[in-house]
N, CA, C and O atoms as a printed pandas DataFrame, in Angstrom:
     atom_number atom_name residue_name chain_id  residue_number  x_coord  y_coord  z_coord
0              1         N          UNK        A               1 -105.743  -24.318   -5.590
1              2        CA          UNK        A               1 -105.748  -25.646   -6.176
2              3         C          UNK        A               1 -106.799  -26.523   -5.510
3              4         O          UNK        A               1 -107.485  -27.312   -6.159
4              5         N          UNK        A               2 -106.934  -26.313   -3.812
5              6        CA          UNK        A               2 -107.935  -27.547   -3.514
6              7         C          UNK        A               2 -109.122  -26.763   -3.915
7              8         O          UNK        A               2 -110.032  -27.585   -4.014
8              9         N          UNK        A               3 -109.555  -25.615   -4.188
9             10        CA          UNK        A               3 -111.237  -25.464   -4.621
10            11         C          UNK        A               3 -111.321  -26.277   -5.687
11            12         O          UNK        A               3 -112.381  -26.889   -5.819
12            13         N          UNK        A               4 -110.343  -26.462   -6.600
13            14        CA          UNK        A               4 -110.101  -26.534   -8.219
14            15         C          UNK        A               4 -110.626  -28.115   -8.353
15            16         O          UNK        A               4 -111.205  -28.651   -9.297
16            17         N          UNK        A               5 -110.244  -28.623   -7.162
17            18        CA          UNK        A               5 -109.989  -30.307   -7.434
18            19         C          UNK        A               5 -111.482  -30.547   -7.333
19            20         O          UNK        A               5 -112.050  -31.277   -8.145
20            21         N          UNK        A               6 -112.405  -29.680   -5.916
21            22        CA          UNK        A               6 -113.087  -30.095   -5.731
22            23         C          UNK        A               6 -114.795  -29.953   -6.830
23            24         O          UNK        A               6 -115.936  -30.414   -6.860
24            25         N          UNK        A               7 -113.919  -29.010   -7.550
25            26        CA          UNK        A               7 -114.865  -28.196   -8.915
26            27         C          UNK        A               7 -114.677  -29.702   -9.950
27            28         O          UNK        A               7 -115.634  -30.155  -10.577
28            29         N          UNK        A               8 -113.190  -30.383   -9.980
29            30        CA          UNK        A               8 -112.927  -31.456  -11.211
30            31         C          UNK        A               8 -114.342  -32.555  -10.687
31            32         O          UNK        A               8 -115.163  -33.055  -11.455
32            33         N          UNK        A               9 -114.296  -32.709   -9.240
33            34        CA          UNK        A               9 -114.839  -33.831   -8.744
34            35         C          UNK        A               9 -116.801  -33.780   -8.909
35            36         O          UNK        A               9 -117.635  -34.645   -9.176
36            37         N          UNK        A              10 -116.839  -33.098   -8.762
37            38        CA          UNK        A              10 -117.998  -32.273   -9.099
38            39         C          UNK        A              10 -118.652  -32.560  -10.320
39            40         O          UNK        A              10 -119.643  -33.266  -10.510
40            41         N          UNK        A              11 -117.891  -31.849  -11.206
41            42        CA          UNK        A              11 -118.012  -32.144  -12.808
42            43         C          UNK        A              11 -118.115  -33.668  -12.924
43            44         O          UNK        A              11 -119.179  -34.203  -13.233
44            45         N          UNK        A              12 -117.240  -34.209  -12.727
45            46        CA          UNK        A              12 -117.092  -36.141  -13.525
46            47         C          UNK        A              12 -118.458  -36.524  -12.408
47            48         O          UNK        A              12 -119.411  -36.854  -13.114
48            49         N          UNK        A              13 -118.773  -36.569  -11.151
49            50        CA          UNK        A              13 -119.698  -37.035  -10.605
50            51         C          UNK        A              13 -120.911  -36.729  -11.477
51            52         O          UNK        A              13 -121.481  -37.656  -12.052
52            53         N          UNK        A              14 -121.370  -35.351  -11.611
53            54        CA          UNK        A              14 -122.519  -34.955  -12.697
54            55         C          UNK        A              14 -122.517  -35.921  -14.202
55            56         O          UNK        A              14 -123.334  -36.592  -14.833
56            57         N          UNK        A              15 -121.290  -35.586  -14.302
57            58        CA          UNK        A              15 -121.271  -36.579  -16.003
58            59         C          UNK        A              15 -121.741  -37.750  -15.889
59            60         O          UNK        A              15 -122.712  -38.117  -16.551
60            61         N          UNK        A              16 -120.890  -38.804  -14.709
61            62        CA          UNK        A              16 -121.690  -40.173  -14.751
62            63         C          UNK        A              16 -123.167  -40.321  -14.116
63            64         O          UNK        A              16 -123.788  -41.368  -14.300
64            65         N          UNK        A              17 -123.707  -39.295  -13.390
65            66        CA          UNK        A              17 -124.978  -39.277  -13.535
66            67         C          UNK        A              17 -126.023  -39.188  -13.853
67            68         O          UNK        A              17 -127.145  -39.559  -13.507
68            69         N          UNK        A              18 -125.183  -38.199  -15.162
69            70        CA          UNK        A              18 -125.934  -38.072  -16.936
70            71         C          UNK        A              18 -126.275  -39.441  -17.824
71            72         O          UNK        A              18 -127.298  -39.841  -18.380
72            73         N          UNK        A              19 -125.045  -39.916  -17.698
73            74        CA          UNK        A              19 -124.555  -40.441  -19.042
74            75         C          UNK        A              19 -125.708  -41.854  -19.071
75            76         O          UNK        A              19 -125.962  -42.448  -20.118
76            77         N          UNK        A              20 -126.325  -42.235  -17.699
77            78        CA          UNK        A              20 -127.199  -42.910  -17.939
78            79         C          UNK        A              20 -128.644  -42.720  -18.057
79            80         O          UNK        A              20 -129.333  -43.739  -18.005
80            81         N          UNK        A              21 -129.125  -41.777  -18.182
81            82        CA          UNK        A              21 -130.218  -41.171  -18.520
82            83         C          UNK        A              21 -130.296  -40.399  -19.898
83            84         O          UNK        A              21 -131.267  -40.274  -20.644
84            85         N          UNK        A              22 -129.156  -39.971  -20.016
85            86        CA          UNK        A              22 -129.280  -38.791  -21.006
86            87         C          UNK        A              22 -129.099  -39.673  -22.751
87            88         O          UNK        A              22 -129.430  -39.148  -23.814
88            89         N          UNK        A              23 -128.486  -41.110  -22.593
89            90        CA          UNK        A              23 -128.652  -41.801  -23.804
90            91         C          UNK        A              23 -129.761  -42.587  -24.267
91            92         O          UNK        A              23 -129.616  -43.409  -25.172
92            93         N          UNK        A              24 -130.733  -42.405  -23.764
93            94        CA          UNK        A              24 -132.074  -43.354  -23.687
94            95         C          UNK        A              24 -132.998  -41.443  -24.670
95            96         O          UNK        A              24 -134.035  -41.529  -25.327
96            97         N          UNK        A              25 -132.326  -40.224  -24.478
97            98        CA          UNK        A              25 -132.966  -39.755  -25.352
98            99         C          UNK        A              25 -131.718  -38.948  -26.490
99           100         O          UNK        A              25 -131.794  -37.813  -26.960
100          101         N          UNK        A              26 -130.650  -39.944  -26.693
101          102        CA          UNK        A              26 -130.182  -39.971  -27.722
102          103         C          UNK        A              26 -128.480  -38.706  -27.400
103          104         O          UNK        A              26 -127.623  -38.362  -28.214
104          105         N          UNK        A              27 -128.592  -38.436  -26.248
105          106        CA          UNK        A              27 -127.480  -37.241  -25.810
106          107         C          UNK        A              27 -126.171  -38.043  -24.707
107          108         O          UNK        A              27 -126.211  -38.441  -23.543
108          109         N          UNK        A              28 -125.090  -38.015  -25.751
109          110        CA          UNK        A              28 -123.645  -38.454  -25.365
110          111         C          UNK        A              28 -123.305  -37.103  -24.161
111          112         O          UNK        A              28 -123.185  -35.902  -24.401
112          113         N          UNK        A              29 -123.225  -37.725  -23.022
113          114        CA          UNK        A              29 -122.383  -36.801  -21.738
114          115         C          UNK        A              29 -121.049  -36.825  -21.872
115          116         O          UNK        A              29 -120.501  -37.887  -22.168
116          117         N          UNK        A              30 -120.248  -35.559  -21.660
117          118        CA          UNK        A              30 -118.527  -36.009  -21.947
118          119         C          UNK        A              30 -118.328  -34.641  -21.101
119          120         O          UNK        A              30 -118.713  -33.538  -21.488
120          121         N          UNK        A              31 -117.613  -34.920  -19.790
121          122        CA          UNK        A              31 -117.179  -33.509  -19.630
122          123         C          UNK        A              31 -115.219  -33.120  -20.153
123          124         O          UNK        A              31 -114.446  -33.839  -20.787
124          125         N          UNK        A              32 -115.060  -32.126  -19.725
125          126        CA          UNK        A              32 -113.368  -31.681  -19.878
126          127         C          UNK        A              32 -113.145  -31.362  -18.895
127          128         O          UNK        A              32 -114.054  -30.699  -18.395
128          129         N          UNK        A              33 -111.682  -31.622  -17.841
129          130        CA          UNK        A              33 -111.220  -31.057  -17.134
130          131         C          UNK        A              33 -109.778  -30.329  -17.918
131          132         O          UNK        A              33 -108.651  -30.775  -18.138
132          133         N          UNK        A              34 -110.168  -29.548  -18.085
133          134        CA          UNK        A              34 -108.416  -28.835  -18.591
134          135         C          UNK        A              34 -107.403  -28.195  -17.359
135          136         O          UNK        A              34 -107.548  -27.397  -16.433
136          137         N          UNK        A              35 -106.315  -29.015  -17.903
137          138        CA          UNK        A              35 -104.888  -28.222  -16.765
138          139         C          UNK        A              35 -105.009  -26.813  -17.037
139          140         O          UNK        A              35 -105.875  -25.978  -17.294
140          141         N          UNK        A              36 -103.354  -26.946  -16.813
141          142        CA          UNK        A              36 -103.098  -25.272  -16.682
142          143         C          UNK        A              36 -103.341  -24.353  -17.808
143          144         O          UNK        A              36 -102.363  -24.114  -18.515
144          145         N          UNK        A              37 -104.719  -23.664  -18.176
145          146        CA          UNK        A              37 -104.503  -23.141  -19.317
146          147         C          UNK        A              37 -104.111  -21.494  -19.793
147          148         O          UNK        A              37 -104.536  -20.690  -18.963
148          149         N          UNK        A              38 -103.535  -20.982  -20.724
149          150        CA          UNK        A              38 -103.596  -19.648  -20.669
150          151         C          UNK        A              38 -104.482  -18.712  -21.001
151          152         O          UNK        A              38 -104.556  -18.184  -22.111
152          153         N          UNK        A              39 -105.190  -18.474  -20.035
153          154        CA          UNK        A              39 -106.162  -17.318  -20.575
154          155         C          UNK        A              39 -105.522  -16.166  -19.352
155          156         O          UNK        A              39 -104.596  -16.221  -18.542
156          157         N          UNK        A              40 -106.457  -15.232  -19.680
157          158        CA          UNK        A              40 -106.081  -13.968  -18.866
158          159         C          UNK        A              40 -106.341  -14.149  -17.519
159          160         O          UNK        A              40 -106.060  -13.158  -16.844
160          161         N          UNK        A              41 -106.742  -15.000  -16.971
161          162        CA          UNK        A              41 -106.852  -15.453  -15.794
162          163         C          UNK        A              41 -105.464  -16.183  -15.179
163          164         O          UNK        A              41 -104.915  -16.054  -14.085
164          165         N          UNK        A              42 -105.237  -16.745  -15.983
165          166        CA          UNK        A              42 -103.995  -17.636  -15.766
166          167         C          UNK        A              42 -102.978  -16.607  -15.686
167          168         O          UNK        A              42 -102.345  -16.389  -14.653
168          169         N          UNK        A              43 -102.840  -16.062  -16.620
169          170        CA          UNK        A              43 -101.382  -15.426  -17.092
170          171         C          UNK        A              43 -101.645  -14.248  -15.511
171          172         O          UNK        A              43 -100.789  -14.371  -14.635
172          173         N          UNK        A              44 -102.553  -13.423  -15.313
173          174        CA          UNK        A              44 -103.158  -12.657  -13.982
174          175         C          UNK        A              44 -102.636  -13.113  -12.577
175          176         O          UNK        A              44 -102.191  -12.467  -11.628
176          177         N          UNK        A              45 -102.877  -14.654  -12.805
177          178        CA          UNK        A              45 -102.207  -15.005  -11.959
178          179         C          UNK        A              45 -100.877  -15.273  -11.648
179          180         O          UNK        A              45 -100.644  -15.109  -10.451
180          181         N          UNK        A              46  -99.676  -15.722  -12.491
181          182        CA          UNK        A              46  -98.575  -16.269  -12.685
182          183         C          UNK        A              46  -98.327  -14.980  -12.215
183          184         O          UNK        A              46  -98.010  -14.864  -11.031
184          185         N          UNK        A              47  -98.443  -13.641  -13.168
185          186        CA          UNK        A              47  -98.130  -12.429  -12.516
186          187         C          UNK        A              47  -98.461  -11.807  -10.975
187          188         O          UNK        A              47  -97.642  -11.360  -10.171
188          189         N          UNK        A              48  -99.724  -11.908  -10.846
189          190        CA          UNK        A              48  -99.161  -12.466   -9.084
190          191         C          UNK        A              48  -98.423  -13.150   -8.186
191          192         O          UNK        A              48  -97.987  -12.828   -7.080
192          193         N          UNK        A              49  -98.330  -14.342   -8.951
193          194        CA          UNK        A              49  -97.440  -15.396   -8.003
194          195         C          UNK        A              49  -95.861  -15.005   -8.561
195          196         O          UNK        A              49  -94.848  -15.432   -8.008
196          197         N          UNK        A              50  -95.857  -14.425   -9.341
197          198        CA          UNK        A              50  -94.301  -13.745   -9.458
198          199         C          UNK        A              50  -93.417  -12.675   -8.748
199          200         O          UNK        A              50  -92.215  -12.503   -8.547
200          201         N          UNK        A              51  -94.889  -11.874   -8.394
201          202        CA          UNK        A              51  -94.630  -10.442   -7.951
202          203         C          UNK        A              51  -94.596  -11.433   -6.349
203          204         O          UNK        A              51  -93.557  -11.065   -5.800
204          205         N          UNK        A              52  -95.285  -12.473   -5.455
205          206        CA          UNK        A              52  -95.399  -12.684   -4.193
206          207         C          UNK        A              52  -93.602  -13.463   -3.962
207          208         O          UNK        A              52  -92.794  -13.433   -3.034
208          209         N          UNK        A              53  -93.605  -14.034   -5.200
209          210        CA          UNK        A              53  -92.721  -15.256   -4.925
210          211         C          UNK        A              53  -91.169  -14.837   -4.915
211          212         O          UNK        A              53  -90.320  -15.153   -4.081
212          213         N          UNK        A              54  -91.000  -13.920   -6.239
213          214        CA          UNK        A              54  -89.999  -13.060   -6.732
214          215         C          UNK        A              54  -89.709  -11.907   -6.342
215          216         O          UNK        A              54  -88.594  -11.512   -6.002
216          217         N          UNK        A              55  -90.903  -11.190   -6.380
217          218        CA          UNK        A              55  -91.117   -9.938   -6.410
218          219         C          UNK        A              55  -90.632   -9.203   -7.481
219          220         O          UNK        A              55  -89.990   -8.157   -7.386
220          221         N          UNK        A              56  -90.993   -9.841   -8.626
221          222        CA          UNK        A              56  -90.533   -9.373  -10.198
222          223         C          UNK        A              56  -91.636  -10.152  -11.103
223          224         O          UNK        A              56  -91.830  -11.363  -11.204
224          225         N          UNK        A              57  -92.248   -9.140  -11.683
225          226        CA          UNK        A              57  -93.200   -9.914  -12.803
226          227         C          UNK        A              57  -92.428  -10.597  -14.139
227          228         O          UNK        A              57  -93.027  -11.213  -15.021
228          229         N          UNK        A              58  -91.732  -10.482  -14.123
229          230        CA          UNK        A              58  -90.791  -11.339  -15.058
230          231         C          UNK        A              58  -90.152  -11.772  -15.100
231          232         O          UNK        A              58  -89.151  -11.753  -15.817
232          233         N          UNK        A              59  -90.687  -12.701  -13.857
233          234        CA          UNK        A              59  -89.912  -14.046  -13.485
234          235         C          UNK        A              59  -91.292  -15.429  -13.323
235          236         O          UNK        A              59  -91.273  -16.528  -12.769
236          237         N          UNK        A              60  -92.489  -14.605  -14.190
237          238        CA          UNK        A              60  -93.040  -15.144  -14.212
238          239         C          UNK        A              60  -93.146  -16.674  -14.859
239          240         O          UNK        A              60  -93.775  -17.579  -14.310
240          241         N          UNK        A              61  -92.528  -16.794  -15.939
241          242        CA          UNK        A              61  -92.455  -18.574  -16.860
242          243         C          UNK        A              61  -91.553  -19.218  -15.829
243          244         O          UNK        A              61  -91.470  -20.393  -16.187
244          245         N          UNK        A              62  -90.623  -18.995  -14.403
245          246        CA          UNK        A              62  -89.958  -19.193  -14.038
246          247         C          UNK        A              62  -91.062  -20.329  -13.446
247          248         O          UNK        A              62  -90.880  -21.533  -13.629
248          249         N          UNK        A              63  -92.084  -19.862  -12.807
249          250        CA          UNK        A              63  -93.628  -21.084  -12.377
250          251         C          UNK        A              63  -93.954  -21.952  -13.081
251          252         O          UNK        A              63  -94.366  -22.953  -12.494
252          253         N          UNK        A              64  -93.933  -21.991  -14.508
253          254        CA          UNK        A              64  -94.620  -22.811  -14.976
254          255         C          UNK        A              64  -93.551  -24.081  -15.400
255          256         O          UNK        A              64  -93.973  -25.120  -15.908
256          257         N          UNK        A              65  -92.174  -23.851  -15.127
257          258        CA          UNK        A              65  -91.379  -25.452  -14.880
258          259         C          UNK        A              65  -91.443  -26.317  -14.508
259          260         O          UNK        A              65  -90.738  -27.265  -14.856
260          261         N          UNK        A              66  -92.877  -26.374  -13.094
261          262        CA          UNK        A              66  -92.925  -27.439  -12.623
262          263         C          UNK        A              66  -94.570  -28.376  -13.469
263          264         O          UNK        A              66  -95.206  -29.389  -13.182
264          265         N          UNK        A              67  -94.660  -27.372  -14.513
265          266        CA          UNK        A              67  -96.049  -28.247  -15.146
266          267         C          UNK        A              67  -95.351  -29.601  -16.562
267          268         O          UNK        A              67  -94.347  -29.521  -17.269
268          269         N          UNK        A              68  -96.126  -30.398  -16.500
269          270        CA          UNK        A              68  -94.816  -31.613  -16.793
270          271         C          UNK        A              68  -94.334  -31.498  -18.358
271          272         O          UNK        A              68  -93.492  -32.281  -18.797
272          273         N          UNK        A              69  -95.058  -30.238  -19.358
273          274        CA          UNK        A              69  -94.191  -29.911  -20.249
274          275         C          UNK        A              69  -94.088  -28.281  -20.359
275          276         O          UNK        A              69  -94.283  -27.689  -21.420
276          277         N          UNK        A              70  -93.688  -27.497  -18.872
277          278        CA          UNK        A              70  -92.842  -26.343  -18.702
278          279         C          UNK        A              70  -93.581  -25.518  -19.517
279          280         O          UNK        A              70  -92.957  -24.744  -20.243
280          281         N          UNK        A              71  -94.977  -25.526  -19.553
281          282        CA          UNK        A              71  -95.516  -24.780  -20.234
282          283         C          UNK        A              71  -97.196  -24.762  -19.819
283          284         O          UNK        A              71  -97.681  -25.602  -19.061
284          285         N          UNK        A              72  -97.888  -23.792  -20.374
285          286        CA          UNK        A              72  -99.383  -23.632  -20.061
286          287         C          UNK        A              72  -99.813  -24.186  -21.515
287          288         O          UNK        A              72  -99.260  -24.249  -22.613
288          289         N          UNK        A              73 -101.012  -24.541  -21.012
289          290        CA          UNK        A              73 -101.947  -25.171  -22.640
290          291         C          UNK        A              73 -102.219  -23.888  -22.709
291          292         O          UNK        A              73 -102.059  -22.949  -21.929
292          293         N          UNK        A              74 -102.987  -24.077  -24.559
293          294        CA          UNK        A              74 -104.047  -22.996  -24.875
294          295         C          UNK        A              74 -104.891  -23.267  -24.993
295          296         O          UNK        A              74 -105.323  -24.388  -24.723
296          297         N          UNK        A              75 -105.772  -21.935  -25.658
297          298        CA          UNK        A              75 -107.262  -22.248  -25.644
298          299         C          UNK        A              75 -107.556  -23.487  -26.819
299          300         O          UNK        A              75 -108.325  -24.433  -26.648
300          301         N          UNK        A              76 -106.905  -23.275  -27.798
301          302        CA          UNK        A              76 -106.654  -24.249  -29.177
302          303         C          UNK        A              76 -106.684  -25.557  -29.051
303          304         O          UNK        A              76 -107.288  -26.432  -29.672
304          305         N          UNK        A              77 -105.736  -25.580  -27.902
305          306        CA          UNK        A              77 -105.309  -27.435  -27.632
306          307         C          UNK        A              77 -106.642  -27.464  -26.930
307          308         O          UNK        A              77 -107.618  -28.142  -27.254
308          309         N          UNK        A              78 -106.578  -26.955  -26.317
309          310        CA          UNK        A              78 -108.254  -27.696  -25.779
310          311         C          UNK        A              78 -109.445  -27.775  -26.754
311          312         O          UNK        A              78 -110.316  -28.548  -26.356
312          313         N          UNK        A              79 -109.615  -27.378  -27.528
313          314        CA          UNK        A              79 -110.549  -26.913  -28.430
314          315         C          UNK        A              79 -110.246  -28.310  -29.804
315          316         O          UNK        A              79 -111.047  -28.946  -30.489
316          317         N          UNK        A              80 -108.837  -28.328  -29.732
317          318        CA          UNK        A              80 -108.446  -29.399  -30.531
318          319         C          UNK        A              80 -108.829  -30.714  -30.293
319          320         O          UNK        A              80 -109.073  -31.603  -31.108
320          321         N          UNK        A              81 -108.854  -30.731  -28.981
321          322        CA          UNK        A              81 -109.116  -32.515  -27.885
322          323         C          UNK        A              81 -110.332  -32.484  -28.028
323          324         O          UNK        A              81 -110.677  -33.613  -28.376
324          325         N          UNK        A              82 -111.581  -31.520  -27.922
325          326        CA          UNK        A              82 -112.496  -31.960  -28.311
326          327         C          UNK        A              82 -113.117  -32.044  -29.223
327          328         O          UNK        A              82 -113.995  -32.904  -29.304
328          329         N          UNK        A              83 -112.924  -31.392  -29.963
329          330        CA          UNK        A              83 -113.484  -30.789  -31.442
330          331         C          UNK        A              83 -113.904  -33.184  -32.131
331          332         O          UNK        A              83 -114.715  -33.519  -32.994
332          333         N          UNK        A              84 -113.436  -33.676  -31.709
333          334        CA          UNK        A              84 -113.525  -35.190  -32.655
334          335         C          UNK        A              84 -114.885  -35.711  -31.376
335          336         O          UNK        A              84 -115.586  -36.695  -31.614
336          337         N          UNK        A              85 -115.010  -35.134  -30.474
337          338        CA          UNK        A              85 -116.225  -36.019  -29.667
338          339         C          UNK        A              85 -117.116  -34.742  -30.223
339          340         O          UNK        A              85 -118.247  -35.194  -30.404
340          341         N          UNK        A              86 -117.092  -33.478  -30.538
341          342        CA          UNK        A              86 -117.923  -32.913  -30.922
342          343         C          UNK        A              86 -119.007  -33.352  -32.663
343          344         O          UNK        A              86 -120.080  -32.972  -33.131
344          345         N          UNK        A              87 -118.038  -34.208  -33.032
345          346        CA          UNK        A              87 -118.834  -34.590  -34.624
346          347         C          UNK        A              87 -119.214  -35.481  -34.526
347          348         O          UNK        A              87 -118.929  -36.275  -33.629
348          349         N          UNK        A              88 -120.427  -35.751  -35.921
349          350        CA          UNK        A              88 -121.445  -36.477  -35.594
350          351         C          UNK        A              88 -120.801  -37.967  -35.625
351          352         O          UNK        A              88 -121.086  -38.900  -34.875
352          353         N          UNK        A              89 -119.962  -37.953  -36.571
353          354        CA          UNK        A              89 -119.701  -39.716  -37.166
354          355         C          UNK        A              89 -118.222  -39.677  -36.408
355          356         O          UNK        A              89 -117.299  -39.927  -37.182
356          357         N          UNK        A              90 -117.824  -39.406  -35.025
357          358        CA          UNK        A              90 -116.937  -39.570  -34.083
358          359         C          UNK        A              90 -117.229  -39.557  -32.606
359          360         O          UNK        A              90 -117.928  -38.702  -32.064
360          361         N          UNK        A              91 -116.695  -40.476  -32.047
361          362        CA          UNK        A              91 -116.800  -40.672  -30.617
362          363         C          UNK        A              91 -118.764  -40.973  -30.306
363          364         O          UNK        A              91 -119.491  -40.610  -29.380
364          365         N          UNK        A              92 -119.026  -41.727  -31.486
365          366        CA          UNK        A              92 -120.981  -42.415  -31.325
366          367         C          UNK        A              92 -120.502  -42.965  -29.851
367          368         O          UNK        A              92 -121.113  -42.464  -28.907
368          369         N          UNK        A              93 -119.464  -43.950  -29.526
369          370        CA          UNK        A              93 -120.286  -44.979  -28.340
370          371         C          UNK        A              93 -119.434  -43.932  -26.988
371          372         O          UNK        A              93 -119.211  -44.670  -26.029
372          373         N          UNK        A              94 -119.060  -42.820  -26.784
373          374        CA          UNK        A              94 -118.380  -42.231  -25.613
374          375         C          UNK        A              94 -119.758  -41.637  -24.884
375          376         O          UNK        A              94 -120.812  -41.240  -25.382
376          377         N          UNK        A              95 -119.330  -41.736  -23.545
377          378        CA          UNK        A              95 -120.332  -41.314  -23.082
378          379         C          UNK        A              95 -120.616  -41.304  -21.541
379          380         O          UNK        A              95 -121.031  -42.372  -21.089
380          381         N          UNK        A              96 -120.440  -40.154  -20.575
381          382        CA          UNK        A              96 -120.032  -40.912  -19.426
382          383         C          UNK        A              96 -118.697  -40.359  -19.332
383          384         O          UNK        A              96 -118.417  -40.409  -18.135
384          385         N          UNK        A              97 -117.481  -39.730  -20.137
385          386        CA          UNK        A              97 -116.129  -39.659  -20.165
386          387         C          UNK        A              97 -115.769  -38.335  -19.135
387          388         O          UNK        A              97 -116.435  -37.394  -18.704
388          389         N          UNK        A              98 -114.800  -38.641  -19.030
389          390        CA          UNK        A              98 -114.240  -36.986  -18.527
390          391         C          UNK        A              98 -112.950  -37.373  -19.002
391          392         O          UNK        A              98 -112.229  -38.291  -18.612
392          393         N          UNK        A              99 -112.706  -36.227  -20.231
393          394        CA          UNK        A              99 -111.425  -35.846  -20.548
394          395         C          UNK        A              99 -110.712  -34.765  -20.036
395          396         O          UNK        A              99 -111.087  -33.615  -19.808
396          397         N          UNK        A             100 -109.159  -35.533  -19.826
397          398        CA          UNK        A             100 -108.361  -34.554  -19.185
398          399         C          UNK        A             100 -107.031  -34.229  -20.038
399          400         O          UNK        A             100 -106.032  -34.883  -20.334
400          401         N          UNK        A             101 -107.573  -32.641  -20.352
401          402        CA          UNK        A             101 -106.364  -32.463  -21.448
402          403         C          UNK        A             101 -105.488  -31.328  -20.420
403          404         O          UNK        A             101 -105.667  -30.159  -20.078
404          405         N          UNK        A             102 -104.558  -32.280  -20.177
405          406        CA          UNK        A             102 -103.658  -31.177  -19.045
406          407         C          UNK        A             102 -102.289  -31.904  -19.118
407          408         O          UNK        A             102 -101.821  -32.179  -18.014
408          409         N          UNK        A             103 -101.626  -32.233  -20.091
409          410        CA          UNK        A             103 -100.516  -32.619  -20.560
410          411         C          UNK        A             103 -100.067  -33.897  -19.199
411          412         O          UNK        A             103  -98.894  -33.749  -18.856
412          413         N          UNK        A             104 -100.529  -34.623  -18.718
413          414        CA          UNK        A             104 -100.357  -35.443  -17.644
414          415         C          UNK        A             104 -100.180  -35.002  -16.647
415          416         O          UNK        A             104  -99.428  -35.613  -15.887
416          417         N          UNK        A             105 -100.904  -33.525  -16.133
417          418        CA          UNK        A             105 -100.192  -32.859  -14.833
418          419         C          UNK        A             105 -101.045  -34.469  -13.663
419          420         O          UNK        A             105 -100.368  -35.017  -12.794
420          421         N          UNK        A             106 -102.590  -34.914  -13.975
421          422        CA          UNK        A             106 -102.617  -35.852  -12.906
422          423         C          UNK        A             106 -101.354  -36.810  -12.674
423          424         O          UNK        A             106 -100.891  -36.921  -11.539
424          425         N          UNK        A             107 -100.790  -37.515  -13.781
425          426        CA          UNK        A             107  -99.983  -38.521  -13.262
426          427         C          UNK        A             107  -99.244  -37.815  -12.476
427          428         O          UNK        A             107  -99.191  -38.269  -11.333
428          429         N          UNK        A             108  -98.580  -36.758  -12.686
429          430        CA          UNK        A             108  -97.448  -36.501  -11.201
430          431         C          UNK        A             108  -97.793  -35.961  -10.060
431          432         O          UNK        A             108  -97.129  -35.175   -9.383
432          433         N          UNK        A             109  -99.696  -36.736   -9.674
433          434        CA          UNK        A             109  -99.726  -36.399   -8.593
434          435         C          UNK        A             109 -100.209  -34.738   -8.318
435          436         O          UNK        A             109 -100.164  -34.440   -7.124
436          437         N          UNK        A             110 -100.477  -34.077   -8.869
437          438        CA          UNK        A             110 -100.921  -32.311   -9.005
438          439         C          UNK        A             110 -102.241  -32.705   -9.082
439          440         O          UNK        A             110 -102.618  -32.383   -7.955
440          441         N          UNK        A             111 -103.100  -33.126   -9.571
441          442        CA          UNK        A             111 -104.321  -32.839   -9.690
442          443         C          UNK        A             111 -105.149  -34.238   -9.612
443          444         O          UNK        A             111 -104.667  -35.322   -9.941
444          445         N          UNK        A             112 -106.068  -34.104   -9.273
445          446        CA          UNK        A             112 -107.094  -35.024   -9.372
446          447         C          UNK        A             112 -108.242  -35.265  -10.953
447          448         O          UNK        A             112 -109.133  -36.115  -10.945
């Protein structure tokens, strides 16, 4: 988790260092930080942290209770959150943003 934060911090620093240069030749900066999502990486892992924690891989969803809706995003929902800053006649004045589609894991304090 702390490499992770320091990868989020990273990203939004780059974006606002874009976002004022890069609109003078007509290019909106927007990065994404996405929570917990499921790809095969994710799920790779849960199954590790099941087998360390449990020592049963199928006790794996038993981890993901503490994400604040008991569940992993997908690739979709993310794809969904941006898909409206991706078109032309949506999100003209954004710019500079970092969206965080991670079901509010920052508010409780998990992530930066």
């Amino acid at each position: 988790m702390h490499r992770r934060l320091h990868g989020n911090a990273a990203l939004n620093s780059f974006t606002l260092a874009l976002r004022g240069e890069s609109v003078r030749y007509g290019v909106r900066v927007t990065c994404v930080n996405p929570g917990s999502i499921m790809s095969d990486r994710f799920k790779e892992g849960i199954l590790r942290r099941a087998r360390q924690t449990f020592n049963d891989e199928a006790r794996g969803p038993e981890l993901l209770q503490d994400l604040p809706i008991t569940r992993a995003g997908t690739p979709q929902e993310v794809a969904d959150a941006v898909a409206p800053l991706a078109l032309a006649a949506c999100a003209t004045y954004v710019s500079g943003a970092a969206l965080r589609v991670d079901a509010g894991l920052r508010h409780r304090g998990q992530a930066s």
